[in-house]
Coordinates of C-alpha atoms and ligand atoms in Angstrom, one line a residue:
X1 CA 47.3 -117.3 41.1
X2 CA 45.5 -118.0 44.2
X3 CA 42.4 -116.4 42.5
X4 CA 42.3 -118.1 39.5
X5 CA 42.9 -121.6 41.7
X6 CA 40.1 -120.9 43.7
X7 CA 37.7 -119.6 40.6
X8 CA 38.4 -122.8 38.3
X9 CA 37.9 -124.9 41.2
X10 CA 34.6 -123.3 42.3
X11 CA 33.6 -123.5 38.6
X12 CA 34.3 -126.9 38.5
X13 CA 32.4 -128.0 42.0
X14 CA 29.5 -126.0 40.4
X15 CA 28.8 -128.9 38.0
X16 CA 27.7 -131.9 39.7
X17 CA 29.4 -134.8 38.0
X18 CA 27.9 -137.4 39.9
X19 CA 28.5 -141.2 39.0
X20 CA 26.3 -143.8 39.2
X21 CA 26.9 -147.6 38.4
X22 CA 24.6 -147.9 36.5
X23 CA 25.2 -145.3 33.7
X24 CA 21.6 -144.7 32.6
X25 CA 21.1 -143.1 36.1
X26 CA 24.1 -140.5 35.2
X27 CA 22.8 -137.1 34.1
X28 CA 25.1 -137.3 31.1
X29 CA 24.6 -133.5 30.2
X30 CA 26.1 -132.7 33.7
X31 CA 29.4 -134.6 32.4
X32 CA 29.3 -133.4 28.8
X33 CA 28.7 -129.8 30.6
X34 CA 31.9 -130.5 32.5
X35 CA 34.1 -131.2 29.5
X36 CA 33.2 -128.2 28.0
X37 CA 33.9 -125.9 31.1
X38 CA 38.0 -127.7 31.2
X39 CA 38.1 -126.9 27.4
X40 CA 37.1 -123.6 27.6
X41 CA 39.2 -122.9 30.8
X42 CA 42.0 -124.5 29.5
X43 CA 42.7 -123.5 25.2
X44 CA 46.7 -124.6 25.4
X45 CA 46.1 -127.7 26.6
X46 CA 42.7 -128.6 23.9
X47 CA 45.2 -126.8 21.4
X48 CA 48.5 -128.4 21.8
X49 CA 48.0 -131.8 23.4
X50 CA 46.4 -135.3 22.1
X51 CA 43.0 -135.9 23.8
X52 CA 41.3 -139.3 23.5
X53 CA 37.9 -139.8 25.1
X54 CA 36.8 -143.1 27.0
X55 CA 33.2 -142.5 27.9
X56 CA 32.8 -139.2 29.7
X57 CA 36.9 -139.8 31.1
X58 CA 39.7 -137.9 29.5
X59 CA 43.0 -138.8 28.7
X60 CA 45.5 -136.7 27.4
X61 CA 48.9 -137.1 26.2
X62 CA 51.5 -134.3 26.0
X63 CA 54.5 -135.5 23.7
X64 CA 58.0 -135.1 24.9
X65 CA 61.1 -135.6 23.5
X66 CA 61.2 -139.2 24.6
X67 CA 58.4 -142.2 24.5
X68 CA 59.0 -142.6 28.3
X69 CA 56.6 -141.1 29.8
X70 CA 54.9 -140.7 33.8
X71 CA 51.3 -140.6 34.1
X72 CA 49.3 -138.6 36.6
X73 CA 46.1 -139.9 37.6
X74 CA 42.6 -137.9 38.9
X75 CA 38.9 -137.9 38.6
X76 CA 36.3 -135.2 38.4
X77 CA 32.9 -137.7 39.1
X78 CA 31.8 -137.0 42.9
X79 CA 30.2 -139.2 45.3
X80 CA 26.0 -137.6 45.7
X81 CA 24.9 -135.5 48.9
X82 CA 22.0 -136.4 50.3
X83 CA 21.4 -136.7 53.6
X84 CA 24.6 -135.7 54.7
X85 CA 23.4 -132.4 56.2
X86 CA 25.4 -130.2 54.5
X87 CA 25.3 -126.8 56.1
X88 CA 26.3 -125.2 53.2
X89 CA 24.8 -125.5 49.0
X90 CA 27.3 -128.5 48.3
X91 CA 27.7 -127.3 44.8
X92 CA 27.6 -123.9 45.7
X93 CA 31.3 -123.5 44.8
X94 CA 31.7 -120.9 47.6
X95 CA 35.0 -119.3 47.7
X96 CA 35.3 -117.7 51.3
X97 CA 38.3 -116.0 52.8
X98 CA 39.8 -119.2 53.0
X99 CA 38.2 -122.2 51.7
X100 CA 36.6 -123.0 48.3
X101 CA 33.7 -125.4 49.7
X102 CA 31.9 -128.0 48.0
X103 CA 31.6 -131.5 47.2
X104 CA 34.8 -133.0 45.0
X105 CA 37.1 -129.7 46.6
X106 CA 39.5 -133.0 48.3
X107 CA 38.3 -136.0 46.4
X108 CA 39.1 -135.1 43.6
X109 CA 38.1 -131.9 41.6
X110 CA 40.9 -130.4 43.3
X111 CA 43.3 -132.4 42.4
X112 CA 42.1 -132.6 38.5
X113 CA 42.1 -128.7 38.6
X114 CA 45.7 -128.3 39.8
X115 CA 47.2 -130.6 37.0
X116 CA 44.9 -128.6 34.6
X117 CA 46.2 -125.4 35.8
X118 CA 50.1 -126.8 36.0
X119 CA 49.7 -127.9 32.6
X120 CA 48.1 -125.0 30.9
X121 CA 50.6 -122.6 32.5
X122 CA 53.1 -124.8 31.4
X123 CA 52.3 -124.9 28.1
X124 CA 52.1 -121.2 28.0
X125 CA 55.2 -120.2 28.8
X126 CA 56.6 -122.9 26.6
X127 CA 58.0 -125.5 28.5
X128 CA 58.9 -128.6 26.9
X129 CA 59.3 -131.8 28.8
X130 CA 61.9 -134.3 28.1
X131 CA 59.6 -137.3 28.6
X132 CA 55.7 -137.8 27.4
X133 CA 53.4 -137.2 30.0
X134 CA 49.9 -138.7 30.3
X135 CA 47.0 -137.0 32.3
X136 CA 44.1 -139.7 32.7
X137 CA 41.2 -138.4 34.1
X138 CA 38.6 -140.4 35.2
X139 CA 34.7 -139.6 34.9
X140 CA 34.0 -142.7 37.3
X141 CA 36.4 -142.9 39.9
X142 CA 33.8 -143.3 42.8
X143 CA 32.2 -146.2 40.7
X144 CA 34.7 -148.3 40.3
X145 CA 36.6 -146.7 37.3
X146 CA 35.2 -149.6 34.9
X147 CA 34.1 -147.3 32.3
X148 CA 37.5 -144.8 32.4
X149 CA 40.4 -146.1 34.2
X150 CA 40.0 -149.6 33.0
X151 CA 39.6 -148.6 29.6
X152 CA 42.7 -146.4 29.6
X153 CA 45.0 -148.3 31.3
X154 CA 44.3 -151.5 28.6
X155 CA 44.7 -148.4 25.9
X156 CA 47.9 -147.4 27.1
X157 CA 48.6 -151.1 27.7
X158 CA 47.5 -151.8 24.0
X159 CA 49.9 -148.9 22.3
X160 CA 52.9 -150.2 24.8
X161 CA 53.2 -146.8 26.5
X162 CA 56.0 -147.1 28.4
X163 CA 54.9 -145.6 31.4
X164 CA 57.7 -145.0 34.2
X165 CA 55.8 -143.8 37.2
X166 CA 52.2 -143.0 38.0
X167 CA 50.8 -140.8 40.7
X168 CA 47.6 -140.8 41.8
X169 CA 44.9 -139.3 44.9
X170 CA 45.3 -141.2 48.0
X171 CA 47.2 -140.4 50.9
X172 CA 47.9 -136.7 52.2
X173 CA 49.8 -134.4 55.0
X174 CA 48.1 -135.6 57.5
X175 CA 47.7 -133.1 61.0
X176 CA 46.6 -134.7 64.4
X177 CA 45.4 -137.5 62.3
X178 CA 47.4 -139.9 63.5
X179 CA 47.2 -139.8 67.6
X180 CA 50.4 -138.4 69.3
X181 CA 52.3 -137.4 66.3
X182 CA 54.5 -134.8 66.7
X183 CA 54.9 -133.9 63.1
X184 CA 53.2 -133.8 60.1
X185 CA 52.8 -137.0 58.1
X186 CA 52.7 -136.9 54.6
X187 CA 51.4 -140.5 53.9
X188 CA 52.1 -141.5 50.3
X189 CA 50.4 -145.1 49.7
X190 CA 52.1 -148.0 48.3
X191 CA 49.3 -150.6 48.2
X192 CA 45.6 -150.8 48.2
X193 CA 43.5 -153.3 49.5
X194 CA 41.3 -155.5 47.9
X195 CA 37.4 -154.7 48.0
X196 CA 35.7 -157.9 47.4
X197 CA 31.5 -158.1 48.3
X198 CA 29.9 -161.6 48.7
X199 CA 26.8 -162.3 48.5
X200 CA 24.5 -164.6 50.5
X201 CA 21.5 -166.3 50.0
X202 CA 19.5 -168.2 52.6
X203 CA 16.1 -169.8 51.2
X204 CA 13.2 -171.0 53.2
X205 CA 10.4 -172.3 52.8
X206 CA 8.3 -168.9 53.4
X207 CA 4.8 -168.9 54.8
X208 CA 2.5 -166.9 56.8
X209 CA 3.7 -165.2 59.9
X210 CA 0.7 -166.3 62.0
X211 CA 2.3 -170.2 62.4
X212 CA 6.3 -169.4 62.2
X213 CA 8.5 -172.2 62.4
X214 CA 10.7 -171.6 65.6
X215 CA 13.4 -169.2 63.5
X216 CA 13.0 -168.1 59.7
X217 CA 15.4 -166.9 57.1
X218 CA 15.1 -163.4 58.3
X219 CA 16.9 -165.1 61.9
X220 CA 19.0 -167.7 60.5
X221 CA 20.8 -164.7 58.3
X222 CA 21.1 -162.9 62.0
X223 CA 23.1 -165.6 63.0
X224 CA 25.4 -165.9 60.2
X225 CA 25.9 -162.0 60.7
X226 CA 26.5 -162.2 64.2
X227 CA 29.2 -165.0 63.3
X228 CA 31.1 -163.4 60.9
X229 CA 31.2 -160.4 63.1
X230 CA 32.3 -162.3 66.0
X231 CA 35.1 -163.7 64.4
X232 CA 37.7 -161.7 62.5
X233 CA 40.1 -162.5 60.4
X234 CA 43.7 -163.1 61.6
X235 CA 45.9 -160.1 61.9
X236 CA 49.0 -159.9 60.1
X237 CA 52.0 -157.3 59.5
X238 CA 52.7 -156.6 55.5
X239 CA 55.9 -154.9 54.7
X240 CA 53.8 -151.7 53.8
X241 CA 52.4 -151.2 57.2
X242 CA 55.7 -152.4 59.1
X243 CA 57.7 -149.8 57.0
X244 CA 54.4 -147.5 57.9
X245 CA 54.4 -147.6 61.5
X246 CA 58.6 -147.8 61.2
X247 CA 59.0 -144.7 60.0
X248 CA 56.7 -142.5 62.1
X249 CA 57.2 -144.1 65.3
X250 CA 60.4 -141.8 66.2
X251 CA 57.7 -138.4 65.9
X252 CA 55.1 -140.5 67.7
X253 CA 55.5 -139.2 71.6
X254 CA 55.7 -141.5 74.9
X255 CA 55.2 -145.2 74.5
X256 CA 53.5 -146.0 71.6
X257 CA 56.4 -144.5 69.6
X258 CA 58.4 -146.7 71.2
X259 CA 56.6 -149.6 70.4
X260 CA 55.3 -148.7 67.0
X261 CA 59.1 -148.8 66.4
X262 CA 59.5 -152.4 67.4
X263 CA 56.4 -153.8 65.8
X264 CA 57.9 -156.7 63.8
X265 CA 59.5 -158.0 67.4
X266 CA 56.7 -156.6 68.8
X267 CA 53.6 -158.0 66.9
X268 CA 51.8 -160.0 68.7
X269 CA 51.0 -157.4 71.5
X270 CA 51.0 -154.4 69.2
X271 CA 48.7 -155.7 67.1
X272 CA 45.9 -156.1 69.9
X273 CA 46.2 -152.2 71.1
X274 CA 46.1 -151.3 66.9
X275 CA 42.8 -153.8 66.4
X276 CA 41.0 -151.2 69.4
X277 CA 40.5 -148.9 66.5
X278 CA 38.7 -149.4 63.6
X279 CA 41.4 -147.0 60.8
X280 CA 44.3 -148.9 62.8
X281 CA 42.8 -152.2 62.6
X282 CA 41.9 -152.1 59.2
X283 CA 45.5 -151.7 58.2
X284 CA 46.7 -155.2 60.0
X285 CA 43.6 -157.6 58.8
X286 CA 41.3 -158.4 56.1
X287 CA 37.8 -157.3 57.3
X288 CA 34.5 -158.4 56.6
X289 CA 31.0 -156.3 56.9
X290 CA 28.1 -156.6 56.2
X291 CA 26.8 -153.8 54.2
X292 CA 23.2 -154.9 52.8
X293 CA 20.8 -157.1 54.3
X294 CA 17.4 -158.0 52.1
X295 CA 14.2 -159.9 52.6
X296 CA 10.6 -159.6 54.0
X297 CA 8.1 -157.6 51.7
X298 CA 5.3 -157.9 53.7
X299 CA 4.6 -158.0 57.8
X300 CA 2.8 -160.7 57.5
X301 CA 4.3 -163.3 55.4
X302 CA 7.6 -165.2 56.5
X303 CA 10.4 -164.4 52.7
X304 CA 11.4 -167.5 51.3
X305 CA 14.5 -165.9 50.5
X306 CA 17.1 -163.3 52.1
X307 CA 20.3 -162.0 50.7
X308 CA 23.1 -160.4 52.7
X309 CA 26.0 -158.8 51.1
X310 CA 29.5 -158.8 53.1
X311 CA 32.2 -156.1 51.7
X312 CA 35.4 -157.6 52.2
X313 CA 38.9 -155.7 52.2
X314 CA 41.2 -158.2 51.6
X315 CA 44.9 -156.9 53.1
X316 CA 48.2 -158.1 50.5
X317 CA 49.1 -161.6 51.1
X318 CA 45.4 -162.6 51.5
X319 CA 43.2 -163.1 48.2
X320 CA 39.6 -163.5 47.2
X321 CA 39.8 -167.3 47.2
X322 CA 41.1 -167.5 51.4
X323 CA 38.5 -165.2 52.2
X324 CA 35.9 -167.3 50.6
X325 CA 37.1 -170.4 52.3
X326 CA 36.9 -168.6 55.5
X327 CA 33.6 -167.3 55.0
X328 CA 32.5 -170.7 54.2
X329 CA 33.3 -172.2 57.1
X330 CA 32.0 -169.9 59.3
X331 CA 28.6 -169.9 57.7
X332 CA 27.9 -173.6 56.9
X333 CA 26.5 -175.2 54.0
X334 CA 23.2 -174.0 54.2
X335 CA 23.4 -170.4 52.7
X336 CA 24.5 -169.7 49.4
X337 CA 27.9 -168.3 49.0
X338 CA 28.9 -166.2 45.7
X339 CA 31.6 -163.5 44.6
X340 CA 29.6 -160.1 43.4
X341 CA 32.7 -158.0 42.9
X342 CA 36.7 -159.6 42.7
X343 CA 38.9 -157.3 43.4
X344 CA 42.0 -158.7 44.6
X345 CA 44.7 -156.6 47.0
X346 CA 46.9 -154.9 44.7
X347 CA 50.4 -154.8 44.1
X348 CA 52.6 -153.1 46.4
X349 CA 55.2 -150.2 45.5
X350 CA 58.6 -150.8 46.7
X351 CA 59.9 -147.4 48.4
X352 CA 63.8 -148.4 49.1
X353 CA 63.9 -146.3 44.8
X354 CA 64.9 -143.4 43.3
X355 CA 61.5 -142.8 42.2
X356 CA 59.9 -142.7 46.3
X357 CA 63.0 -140.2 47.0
X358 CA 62.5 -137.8 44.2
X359 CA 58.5 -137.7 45.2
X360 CA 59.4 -137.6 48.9
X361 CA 61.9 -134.5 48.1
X362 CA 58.7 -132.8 46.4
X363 CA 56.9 -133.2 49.7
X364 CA 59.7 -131.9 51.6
X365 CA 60.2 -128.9 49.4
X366 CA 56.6 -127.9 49.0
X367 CA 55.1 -128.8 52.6
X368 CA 58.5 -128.3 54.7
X369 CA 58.8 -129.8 58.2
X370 CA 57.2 -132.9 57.3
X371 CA 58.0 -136.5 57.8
X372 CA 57.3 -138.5 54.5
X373 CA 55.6 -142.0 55.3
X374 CA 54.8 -144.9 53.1
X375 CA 51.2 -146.1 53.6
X376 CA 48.5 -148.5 53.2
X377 CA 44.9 -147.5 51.7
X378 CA 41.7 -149.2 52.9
X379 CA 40.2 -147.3 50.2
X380 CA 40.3 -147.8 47.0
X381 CA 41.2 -145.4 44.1
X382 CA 41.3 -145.8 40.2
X383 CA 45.4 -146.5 40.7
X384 CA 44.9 -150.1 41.4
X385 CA 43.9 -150.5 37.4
X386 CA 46.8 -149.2 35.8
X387 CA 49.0 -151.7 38.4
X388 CA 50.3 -153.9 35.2
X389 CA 51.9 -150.3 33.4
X390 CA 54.4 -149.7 36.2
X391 CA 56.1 -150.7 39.1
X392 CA 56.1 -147.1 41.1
X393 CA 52.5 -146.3 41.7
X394 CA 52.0 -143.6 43.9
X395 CA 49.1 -142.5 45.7
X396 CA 49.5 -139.0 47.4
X397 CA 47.0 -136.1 47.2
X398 CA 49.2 -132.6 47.9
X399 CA 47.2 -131.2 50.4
X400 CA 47.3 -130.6 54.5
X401 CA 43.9 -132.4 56.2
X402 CA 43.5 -132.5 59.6
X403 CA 40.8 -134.8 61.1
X404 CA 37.7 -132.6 60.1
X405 CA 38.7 -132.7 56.5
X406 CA 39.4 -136.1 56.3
X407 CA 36.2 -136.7 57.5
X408 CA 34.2 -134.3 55.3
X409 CA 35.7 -136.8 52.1
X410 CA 32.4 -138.2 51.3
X411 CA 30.5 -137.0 53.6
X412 CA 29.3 -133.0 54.6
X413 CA 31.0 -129.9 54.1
X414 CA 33.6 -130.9 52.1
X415 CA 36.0 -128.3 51.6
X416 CA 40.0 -127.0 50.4
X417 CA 41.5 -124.1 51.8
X418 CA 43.0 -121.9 49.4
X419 CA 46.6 -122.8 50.9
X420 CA 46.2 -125.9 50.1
X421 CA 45.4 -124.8 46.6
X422 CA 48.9 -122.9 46.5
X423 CA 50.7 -125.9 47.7
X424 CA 49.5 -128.2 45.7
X425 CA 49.6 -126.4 42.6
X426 CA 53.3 -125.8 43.7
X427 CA 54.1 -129.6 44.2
X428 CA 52.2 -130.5 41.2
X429 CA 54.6 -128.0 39.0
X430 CA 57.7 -128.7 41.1
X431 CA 57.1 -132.8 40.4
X432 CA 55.7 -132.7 37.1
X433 CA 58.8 -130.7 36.0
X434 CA 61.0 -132.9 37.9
X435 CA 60.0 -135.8 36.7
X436 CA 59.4 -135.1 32.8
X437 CA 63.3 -134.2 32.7
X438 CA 64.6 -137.1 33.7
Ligands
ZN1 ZN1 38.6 -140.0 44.8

């Protein structure tokens, strides 16, 4: 099995699906090429199931016995590669002794193979599941999932698919990830936050750079930057991140276990050692960046105009609106202040169900010694869209990462070991099964 996991998944890496926002800039062929590779790899499932097409996504529907039905969520689009200083061809595909390397092997051509493979063998040896289960596969994921996830989940909303649980990429077994843990985590997020950009405009009158006025545009936007750096949003402790840090403070050794486990008493002096780092500090705030600065065409001529935009990730119990107050009055009157993208923090999962123990009993079958944690992304992924469907959205990616791999995910040298593979094709079977006969 491990061979044929490791050849579809090369296959697959070999094609280089990448999005782009703006869909003229997609080498369309490249996705076209993509769907013909899963239907050639994968005849039971193009035979037997119902395929609909959004765009270049995929969603397919195997019919059960029942109209209730779970839906699992991936996305074979990657993120591009350049300048990332790969050290290896990143859609090479090469399958070493113990990796299959490449862009998409984690996020999230990996995961897209595995439910391909689950299903296919499924099918073949004639399984029949009790309830209907959906595959949605998205073709632009890493662009905001307009064109596919969007589309889907109002098509499933549309025919009144009466989805029970979805799972989706997000969160993994985690090894020395999290400082001082004792034990694996295996972090299954609950919630996503928000990703909101802003954008600024601040307009001069312009002019030659021989006779400046004292500060121009270019310096006034400086100074708005440095403010909204300089001053943070509040911190605050959801219910996600308190059942979080809860949970794996017992396997966290010497004191920060101890006070991890104490962090709703505890909160207000927690919460300044967890701002010190950036991942920790991102769970317990909304932050604000500034991610694109524009203006000046020439050296010697002052703009009349420069435009900043500030990516804001907007933790539950916050929204769009707060943040755009706050920015407001940090900035003043003088630049212009206008939502790009509104994306609101999403719902969060409740984990005290049925539905969180059967997927944490998966975990704990397939990965062993692991202590299952509930979680908060910073990142977003196409789950957040398909939020109005169910209550139980999960966001868990079966596979072991360690520090290096997490940060290869969009970025160099992305690859899976071929252990990995084997487990996660495992918990994908084991769950999917488990869940389509109930
Ligand atoms: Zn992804």
């Amino acid at each position: 099995m491990t061979k044929r996991l490791a050849e579809s998944l090369s296959l697959a890496v070999q094609i280089p699906t990448i999005s782009n926002a703006d869909p003229l800039k997609e080498d369309r062929e490249v996705f076209l090429r993509f769907q013909a590779f899963l239907e050639q790899r994968y005849p039971n499932m193009y035979r037997e199931l119902e395929i609909k097409r959004f765009g270049d996504s995929l969603l397919y529907k195997w019919k059960g016995e029942q109209d209730e039905a779970e839906l699992f969520l991936a996305h074979y689009d990657v993120v591009p590669h350049e300048g990332q200083g790969w050290t290896t061809e990143p859609f090479g595909g090469e399958i070493t002794g113990e990796h299959v390397i490449g862009r998409g092997t984690l996020d999230d051509k990996g995961n897209c193979i595995l439910l391909h493979e689950v299903v296919e063998s499924l099918l073949a040896e004639g399984f029949k599941p009790k309830k209907t289960i959906y595959l949605a596969i998205g073709a632009d994921e890493e662009v905001g999932g307009r064109r596919g996830a969007v589309e889907m989940a109002a098509y499933l909303k549309e025919i009144g698919a009466k989805i029970h649980t979805i799972l989706d990429e997000g969160g993994a077994v985690t090894v020395d990830v999290i400082e001082g843990a004792r034990k694996p985590l295996a972090l299954i997020g609950l919630a996503e936050k928000g990703s909101t950009n802003f954008k600024l405009t601040l307009r001069g009158s312009g002019g030659h750079s021989s006779m400046p006025p004292p500060k121009n545009v270019i310096g006034e936007m400086a100074d708005i930057i440095a403010k909204i750096d300089d001053n943070p949003a509040k911190v605050a402790l959801t219910s996600t991140v308190q059942a979080m840090f809860e949970t794996m403070a017992p396997y966290i050794m010497g004191v920060k276990g101890k006070l991890l486990g104490r962090i709703k008493k505890l909160f207000p002096v927690v919460s300044k050692i967890l701002v010190s780092s950036p991942t920790t500090n991102s769970l317990v705030r909304t932050t604000t960046t500034v991610t694109m600065v524009k203006g000046g065409n020439a050296p010697n001529v002052i703009p009349a105009k420069v435009e900043a935009i500030v990516n804001a990730r907007i933790l539950q119990g916050d929204s769009v609106e707060k943040v755009s107050t706050r920015l407001r009055e940090l900035i003043g009157d003088k630049a212009e202040l206008e939502v790009a993208l509104h994306e609101e923090p999403s719902k969060v999962t409740p984990h005290d169900t049925q539905e969180f123990e059967l997927l944490k009993d998966s975990i704990e079958h397939i990965f062993g010694d692991v202590v299952v944690v509930p979680y908060l992304m910073s990142g977003g992924s196409d789950a957040r869209h398909y939020q109005d469907l169910s209550e139980h959205i999960f966001r868990f990616s079966p596979v072991v990462m360690t520090k290096k791999d997490v940060a290869s995910v969009h970025s160099a040298d992305e690859m899976i070991t071929l252990d990995n593979l084997d487990k996660g094709y495992a918990f994908f079977r084991d769950y999917l099964m488990q869940r389509s006969m109930r």
